Amino acid sequence: MSDVRHVLVLPDRDAAEEVVEALGERFGLREEPQVVRDALAGEDDAEDAQWLVVLRDEEGRLDAKELHAFATEWEGWREEP
């Protein structure tokens, strides 16, 4: 097994939480993704933060292009490693 992770970047917390719920339904995840707030460099305002959804994919089941297309439904994207 490898330690493959996918990171989806979302514009706000609500979108990140909706993505987590929808990911489980659409992709049948075995483990709930982690939601992380990522403040932009030099910004103190909570409005100026991105929200990351981190998915572990040790079995390599998830397709990067499909995840990117999925994230765009919430005005987000999949971050390339």
mmCIF file of C-alpha atoms in Angstrom:
data_model
loop_
_atom_site.group_PDB
_atom_site.id
_atom_site.type_symbol
_atom_site.label_atom_id
_atom_site.label_comp_id
_atom_site.label_asym_id
_atom_site.label_seq_id
_atom_site.Cartn_x
_atom_site.Cartn_y
_atom_site.Cartn_z
ATOM 1 C CA MET A 1 0.000 0.000 0.000
ATOM 2 C CA SER A 2 1.106 3.553 -0.678
ATOM 3 C CA ASP A 3 0.283 6.746 1.169
ATOM 4 C CA VAL A 4 -1.556 8.457 -1.684
ATOM 5 C CA ARG A 5 -3.491 11.563 -0.746
ATOM 6 C CA HIS A 6 -5.705 13.854 -2.751
ATOM 7 C CA VAL A 7 -6.267 17.449 -1.689
ATOM 8 C CA LEU A 8 -9.362 19.310 -2.826
ATOM 9 C CA VAL A 9 -9.296 23.090 -2.356
ATOM 10 C CA LEU A 10 -12.651 24.767 -1.653
ATOM 11 C CA PRO A 11 -13.590 28.433 -1.276
ATOM 12 C CA ASP A 12 -15.321 28.193 2.111
ATOM 13 C CA ARG A 13 -16.186 25.927 5.000
ATOM 14 C CA ASP A 14 -19.751 25.248 3.871
ATOM 15 C CA ALA A 15 -18.531 24.023 0.488
ATOM 16 C CA ALA A 16 -15.905 21.828 2.167
ATOM 17 C CA GLU A 17 -18.483 20.231 4.450
ATOM 18 C CA GLU A 18 -20.862 19.628 1.541
ATOM 19 C CA VAL A 19 -18.024 18.052 -0.445
ATOM 20 C CA VAL A 20 -17.178 15.671 2.401
ATOM 21 C CA GLU A 21 -20.785 14.474 2.533
ATOM 22 C CA ALA A 22 -21.075 14.149 -1.242
ATOM 23 C CA LEU A 23 -17.708 12.373 -1.585
ATOM 24 C CA GLY A 24 -18.928 9.516 0.575
ATOM 25 C CA GLU A 25 -22.100 9.162 -1.449
ATOM 26 C CA ARG A 26 -20.483 9.394 -4.876
ATOM 27 C CA PHE A 27 -17.209 7.551 -4.321
ATOM 28 C CA GLY A 28 -18.097 5.165 -1.487
ATOM 29 C CA LEU A 29 -15.189 6.218 0.719
ATOM 30 C CA ARG A 30 -14.212 3.905 3.554
ATOM 31 C CA GLU A 31 -12.718 6.700 5.627
ATOM 32 C CA GLU A 32 -14.094 10.210 6.165
ATOM 33 C CA PRO A 33 -11.915 12.899 4.590
ATOM 34 C CA GLN A 34 -10.197 15.466 6.790
ATOM 35 C CA VAL A 35 -11.241 19.143 6.533
ATOM 36 C CA VAL A 36 -8.484 21.696 7.148
ATOM 37 C CA ARG A 37 -8.585 25.509 7.115
ATOM 38 C CA ASP A 38 -5.684 26.966 5.150
ATOM 39 C CA ALA A 39 -5.175 30.678 5.806
ATOM 40 C CA LEU A 40 -3.612 32.502 2.903
ATOM 41 C CA ALA A 41 -0.149 33.913 3.608
ATOM 42 C CA GLY A 42 -0.311 37.253 5.390
ATOM 43 C CA GLU A 43 -4.073 37.203 5.854
ATOM 44 C CA ASP A 44 -5.667 37.377 9.302
ATOM 45 C CA ASP A 45 -9.268 37.550 8.153
ATOM 46 C CA ALA A 46 -11.202 34.278 8.258
ATOM 47 C CA GLU A 47 -12.831 35.330 4.994
ATOM 48 C CA ASP A 48 -9.428 35.008 3.311
ATOM 49 C CA ALA A 49 -9.031 31.301 3.881
ATOM 50 C CA GLN A 50 -9.300 28.284 1.691
ATOM 51 C CA TRP A 51 -10.634 25.020 2.984
ATOM 52 C CA LEU A 52 -8.891 21.783 2.136
ATOM 53 C CA VAL A 53 -10.467 18.354 2.004
ATOM 54 C CA VAL A 54 -7.790 15.681 2.341
ATOM 55 C CA LEU A 55 -8.600 12.151 1.164
ATOM 56 C CA ARG A 56 -6.433 9.128 1.758
ATOM 57 C CA ASP A 57 -6.402 6.751 -1.188
ATOM 58 C CA GLU A 58 -4.010 3.977 -0.234
ATOM 59 C CA GLU A 59 -5.503 1.585 -2.768
ATOM 60 C CA GLY A 60 -5.328 4.096 -5.620
ATOM 61 C CA ARG A 61 -9.062 3.761 -6.362
ATOM 62 C CA LEU A 62 -9.784 7.448 -6.961
ATOM 63 C CA ASP A 63 -9.165 9.104 -10.316
ATOM 64 C CA ALA A 64 -7.484 12.540 -10.120
ATOM 65 C CA LYS A 65 -9.400 13.955 -13.098
ATOM 66 C CA GLU A 66 -12.713 12.754 -11.710
ATOM 67 C CA LEU A 67 -11.940 14.335 -8.325
ATOM 68 C CA HIS A 68 -11.006 17.613 -10.015
ATOM 69 C CA ALA A 69 -14.279 17.645 -11.967
ATOM 70 C CA PHE A 70 -16.145 16.832 -8.751
ATOM 71 C CA ALA A 71 -14.486 19.727 -6.851
ATOM 72 C CA THR A 72 -15.341 22.207 -9.606
ATOM 73 C CA GLU A 73 -19.013 21.620 -8.816
ATOM 74 C CA TRP A 74 -18.299 23.625 -5.632
ATOM 75 C CA GLU A 75 -15.985 26.175 -7.318
ATOM 76 C CA GLY A 76 -12.946 24.280 -6.104
ATOM 77 C CA TRP A 77 -10.178 22.177 -7.596
ATOM 78 C CA ARG A 78 -7.892 19.237 -6.918
ATOM 79 C CA GLU A 79 -4.422 20.404 -5.953
ATOM 80 C CA GLU A 80 -1.642 18.725 -7.940
ATOM 81 C CA PRO A 81 1.165 17.301 -5.783
#
